[in-house]
mmCIF file of N, CA and C in Angstrom:
data_model
loop_
_atom_site.group_PDB
_atom_site.id
_atom_site.type_symbol
_atom_site.label_atom_id
_atom_site.label_comp_id
_atom_site.label_asym_id
_atom_site.label_seq_id
_atom_site.Cartn_x
_atom_site.Cartn_y
_atom_site.Cartn_z
ATOM 1 N N MET A 1 -23.861 -5.490 -4.004
ATOM 2 C CA MET A 1 -23.793 -5.698 -5.412
ATOM 3 C C MET A 1 -22.294 -6.084 -5.773
ATOM 4 N N ASP A 2 -22.137 -7.160 -6.491
ATOM 5 C CA ASP A 2 -20.797 -7.603 -6.933
ATOM 6 C C ASP A 2 -20.443 -6.796 -8.190
ATOM 7 N N PRO A 3 -19.090 -6.563 -8.316
ATOM 8 C CA PRO A 3 -18.589 -5.922 -9.587
ATOM 9 C C PRO A 3 -18.847 -6.854 -10.730
ATOM 10 N N VAL A 4 -19.051 -6.252 -11.933
ATOM 11 C CA VAL A 4 -19.214 -7.070 -13.122
ATOM 12 C C VAL A 4 -17.837 -7.635 -13.559
ATOM 13 N N PRO A 5 -17.728 -8.982 -13.698
ATOM 14 C CA PRO A 5 -16.494 -9.557 -14.144
ATOM 15 C C PRO A 5 -16.004 -9.039 -15.485
ATOM 16 N N GLY A 6 -14.714 -8.820 -15.574
ATOM 17 C CA GLY A 6 -14.125 -8.317 -16.754
ATOM 18 C C GLY A 6 -14.223 -6.823 -16.907
ATOM 19 N N ARG A 7 -14.771 -6.125 -16.026
ATOM 20 C CA ARG A 7 -14.918 -4.643 -16.159
ATOM 21 C C ARG A 7 -13.842 -4.049 -15.296
ATOM 22 N N PRO A 8 -13.246 -3.018 -15.841
ATOM 23 C CA PRO A 8 -12.220 -2.274 -15.047
ATOM 24 C C PRO A 8 -12.852 -1.514 -13.896
ATOM 25 N N GLY A 9 -12.096 -1.209 -12.932
ATOM 26 C CA GLY A 9 -12.574 -0.475 -11.804
ATOM 27 C C GLY A 9 -11.694 -0.589 -10.591
ATOM 28 N N ARG A 10 -12.163 -0.170 -9.529
ATOM 29 C CA ARG A 10 -11.468 -0.233 -8.296
ATOM 30 C C ARG A 10 -11.255 -1.630 -7.831
ATOM 31 N N ARG A 11 -10.012 -1.925 -7.338
ATOM 32 C CA ARG A 11 -9.701 -3.230 -6.873
ATOM 33 C C ARG A 11 -10.395 -3.395 -5.515
ATOM 34 N N PRO A 12 -10.852 -4.642 -5.246
ATOM 35 C CA PRO A 12 -11.487 -4.921 -3.933
ATOM 36 C C PRO A 12 -10.453 -4.842 -2.815
ATOM 37 N N GLY A 13 -10.868 -4.450 -1.645
ATOM 38 C CA GLY A 13 -9.975 -4.469 -0.483
ATOM 39 C C GLY A 13 -9.184 -3.182 -0.396
ATOM 40 N N ARG A 14 -8.239 -3.116 0.613
ATOM 41 C CA ARG A 14 -7.432 -1.945 0.782
ATOM 42 C C ARG A 14 -6.527 -1.725 -0.389
ATOM 43 N N SER A 15 -6.547 -0.448 -0.754
ATOM 44 C CA SER A 15 -5.736 -0.081 -2.020
ATOM 45 C C SER A 15 -4.250 0.166 -1.664
ATOM 46 N N SER A 16 -3.423 -0.543 -2.379
ATOM 47 C CA SER A 16 -1.996 -0.312 -2.198
ATOM 48 C C SER A 16 -1.396 0.139 -3.513
ATOM 49 N N THR A 17 -2.264 0.683 -4.366
ATOM 50 C CA THR A 17 -1.885 1.088 -5.708
ATOM 51 C C THR A 17 -0.786 2.160 -5.678
ATOM 52 N N ARG A 18 -0.947 3.166 -4.783
ATOM 53 C CA ARG A 18 0.053 4.229 -4.703
ATOM 54 C C ARG A 18 1.368 3.692 -4.345
ATOM 55 N N ASP A 19 1.418 2.797 -3.361
ATOM 56 C CA ASP A 19 2.669 2.137 -2.955
ATOM 57 C C ASP A 19 3.340 1.323 -4.127
ATOM 58 N N GLN A 20 2.518 0.592 -4.789
ATOM 59 C CA GLN A 20 2.998 -0.224 -5.958
ATOM 60 C C GLN A 20 3.621 0.719 -6.996
ATOM 61 N N ILE A 21 2.989 1.816 -7.303
ATOM 62 C CA ILE A 21 3.493 2.719 -8.269
ATOM 63 C C ILE A 21 4.877 3.288 -7.800
ATOM 64 N N ALA A 22 4.939 3.709 -6.537
ATOM 65 C CA ALA A 22 6.171 4.237 -6.006
ATOM 66 C C ALA A 22 7.286 3.267 -6.047
ATOM 67 N N ARG A 23 7.031 2.049 -5.705
ATOM 68 C CA ARG A 23 8.004 0.940 -5.765
ATOM 69 C C ARG A 23 8.506 0.687 -7.143
ATOM 70 N N ALA A 24 7.549 0.709 -8.031
ATOM 71 C CA ALA A 24 7.920 0.477 -9.500
ATOM 72 C C ALA A 24 8.754 1.568 -10.040
ATOM 73 N N ALA A 25 8.412 2.870 -9.658
ATOM 74 C CA ALA A 25 9.194 3.977 -10.055
ATOM 75 C C ALA A 25 10.618 3.947 -9.533
ATOM 76 N N ARG A 26 10.809 3.623 -8.285
ATOM 77 C CA ARG A 26 12.152 3.453 -7.676
ATOM 78 C C ARG A 26 12.984 2.390 -8.416
ATOM 79 N N GLU A 27 12.311 1.285 -8.716
ATOM 80 C CA GLU A 27 13.057 0.157 -9.401
ATOM 81 C C GLU A 27 13.419 0.590 -10.844
ATOM 82 N N GLN A 28 12.522 1.217 -11.498
ATOM 83 C CA GLN A 28 12.784 1.752 -12.898
ATOM 84 C C GLN A 28 13.893 2.749 -12.941
ATOM 85 N N PHE A 29 13.847 3.700 -12.016
ATOM 86 C CA PHE A 29 14.925 4.751 -11.973
ATOM 87 C C PHE A 29 16.280 4.122 -11.639
ATOM 88 N N ALA A 30 16.257 3.178 -10.710
ATOM 89 C CA ALA A 30 17.539 2.522 -10.378
ATOM 90 C C ALA A 30 18.101 1.702 -11.559
ATOM 91 N N ALA A 31 17.228 1.041 -12.283
ATOM 92 C CA ALA A 31 17.639 0.196 -13.370
ATOM 93 C C ALA A 31 18.056 0.979 -14.607
ATOM 94 N N LYS A 32 17.256 2.005 -14.977
ATOM 95 C CA LYS A 32 17.498 2.691 -16.224
ATOM 96 C C LYS A 32 17.966 4.123 -16.213
ATOM 97 N N GLY A 33 17.864 4.703 -14.958
ATOM 98 C CA GLY A 33 18.210 6.086 -14.908
ATOM 99 C C GLY A 33 16.975 6.978 -15.113
ATOM 100 N N TYR A 34 16.967 8.050 -14.402
ATOM 101 C CA TYR A 34 15.720 8.907 -14.440
ATOM 102 C C TYR A 34 15.340 9.347 -15.801
ATOM 103 N N ASP A 35 16.256 9.723 -16.615
ATOM 104 C CA ASP A 35 15.941 10.278 -17.989
ATOM 105 C C ASP A 35 15.415 9.220 -18.958
ATOM 106 N N ARG A 36 15.555 7.994 -18.662
ATOM 107 C CA ARG A 36 15.163 6.941 -19.613
ATOM 108 C C ARG A 36 13.916 6.213 -19.167
ATOM 109 N N VAL A 37 13.266 6.666 -18.109
ATOM 110 C CA VAL A 37 12.026 5.998 -17.662
ATOM 111 C C VAL A 37 10.793 6.770 -18.029
ATOM 112 N N THR A 38 9.786 6.021 -18.544
ATOM 113 C CA THR A 38 8.589 6.660 -18.920
ATOM 114 C C THR A 38 7.446 6.347 -17.932
ATOM 115 N N LEU A 39 6.465 7.200 -17.882
ATOM 116 C CA LEU A 39 5.325 6.897 -16.960
ATOM 117 C C LEU A 39 4.604 5.549 -17.325
ATOM 118 N N ARG A 40 4.583 5.293 -18.575
ATOM 119 C CA ARG A 40 4.007 4.055 -19.088
ATOM 120 C C ARG A 40 4.804 2.851 -18.595
ATOM 121 N N ALA A 41 6.093 2.908 -18.544
ATOM 122 C CA ALA A 41 6.964 1.825 -18.055
ATOM 123 C C ALA A 41 6.699 1.584 -16.563
ATOM 124 N N ILE A 42 6.538 2.712 -15.847
ATOM 125 C CA ILE A 42 6.249 2.608 -14.384
ATOM 126 C C ILE A 42 4.868 1.906 -14.205
ATOM 127 N N ALA A 43 3.909 2.353 -14.976
ATOM 128 C CA ALA A 43 2.551 1.842 -14.846
ATOM 129 C C ALA A 43 2.523 0.331 -15.245
ATOM 130 N N THR A 44 3.270 -0.022 -16.264
ATOM 131 C CA THR A 44 3.308 -1.484 -16.636
ATOM 132 C C THR A 44 3.899 -2.309 -15.536
ATOM 133 N N GLN A 45 4.954 -1.832 -15.018
ATOM 134 C CA GLN A 45 5.584 -2.614 -13.890
ATOM 135 C C GLN A 45 4.715 -2.634 -12.678
ATOM 136 N N ALA A 46 4.022 -1.648 -12.357
ATOM 137 C CA ALA A 46 3.144 -1.600 -11.215
ATOM 138 C C ALA A 46 1.774 -2.335 -11.528
ATOM 139 N N GLY A 47 1.488 -2.662 -12.747
ATOM 140 C CA GLY A 47 0.253 -3.378 -13.092
ATOM 141 C C GLY A 47 -0.925 -2.424 -13.071
ATOM 142 N N VAL A 48 -0.799 -1.205 -13.354
ATOM 143 C CA VAL A 48 -1.881 -0.241 -13.407
ATOM 144 C C VAL A 48 -1.982 0.499 -14.702
ATOM 145 N N ASP A 49 -3.020 1.246 -14.931
ATOM 146 C CA ASP A 49 -3.194 2.067 -16.103
ATOM 147 C C ASP A 49 -2.259 3.280 -15.914
ATOM 148 N N ALA A 50 -1.650 3.819 -17.053
ATOM 149 C CA ALA A 50 -0.738 4.924 -16.939
ATOM 150 C C ALA A 50 -1.460 6.180 -16.422
ATOM 151 N N ALA A 51 -2.736 6.282 -16.595
ATOM 152 C CA ALA A 51 -3.504 7.420 -16.069
ATOM 153 C C ALA A 51 -3.425 7.519 -14.527
ATOM 154 N N LEU A 52 -3.293 6.342 -13.887
ATOM 155 C CA LEU A 52 -3.237 6.352 -12.394
ATOM 156 C C LEU A 52 -1.878 6.940 -11.929
ATOM 157 N N VAL A 53 -0.810 6.651 -12.707
ATOM 158 C CA VAL A 53 0.535 7.290 -12.362
ATOM 159 C C VAL A 53 0.405 8.784 -12.413
ATOM 160 N N THR A 54 -0.229 9.281 -13.513
ATOM 161 C CA THR A 54 -0.407 10.699 -13.649
ATOM 162 C C THR A 54 -1.355 11.276 -12.511
ATOM 163 N N TYR A 55 -2.356 10.538 -12.197
ATOM 164 C CA TYR A 55 -3.365 10.932 -11.155
ATOM 165 C C TYR A 55 -2.669 11.080 -9.869
ATOM 166 N N PHE A 56 -1.837 10.081 -9.391
ATOM 167 C CA PHE A 56 -1.217 10.124 -8.099
ATOM 168 C C PHE A 56 0.078 11.058 -8.092
ATOM 169 N N TYR A 57 0.833 11.056 -9.163
ATOM 170 C CA TYR A 57 2.150 11.745 -9.157
ATOM 171 C C TYR A 57 2.333 12.830 -10.088
ATOM 172 N N GLY A 58 1.600 12.877 -11.219
ATOM 173 C CA GLY A 58 1.674 13.913 -12.079
ATOM 174 C C GLY A 58 2.769 13.756 -13.217
ATOM 175 N N SER A 59 3.938 13.279 -12.800
ATOM 176 C CA SER A 59 5.100 13.263 -13.726
ATOM 177 C C SER A 59 6.172 12.424 -13.108
ATOM 178 N N ASN A 60 7.307 12.196 -13.874
ATOM 179 C CA ASN A 60 8.471 11.497 -13.322
ATOM 180 C C ASN A 60 8.964 12.323 -12.153
ATOM 181 N N ASP A 61 8.895 13.628 -12.162
ATOM 182 C CA ASP A 61 9.342 14.453 -11.061
ATOM 183 C C ASP A 61 8.511 14.111 -9.801
ATOM 184 N N GLY A 62 7.274 13.972 -9.899
ATOM 185 C CA GLY A 62 6.439 13.613 -8.805
ATOM 186 C C GLY A 62 6.782 12.271 -8.334
ATOM 187 N N CYS A 63 7.025 11.297 -9.124
ATOM 188 C CA CYS A 63 7.436 9.947 -8.726
ATOM 189 C C CYS A 63 8.749 9.973 -8.003
ATOM 190 N N SER A 64 9.716 10.779 -8.418
ATOM 191 C CA SER A 64 10.966 10.677 -7.838
ATOM 192 C C SER A 64 11.130 11.399 -6.488
ATOM 193 N N THR A 65 10.107 12.200 -6.162
ATOM 194 C CA THR A 65 10.167 12.937 -4.933
ATOM 195 C C THR A 65 9.317 12.386 -3.823
ATOM 196 N N LYS A 66 8.543 11.310 -4.042
ATOM 197 C CA LYS A 66 7.657 10.719 -3.066
ATOM 198 C C LYS A 66 8.317 9.562 -2.387
#
């Protein structure tokens, strides 16, 4: 069964979402400093919903230690 076009959901193929979030977090922290980065900014740069950042890492602290 094919996914319905235009519906959110799991991306096809191997998931690299966690790696994309970690990479975006490192870039954001380097560019703006830890205290000025939001989970939403990390999510936007990674191209994911902010809820996924929270799901995988919980907080900025979680992003900075992985």
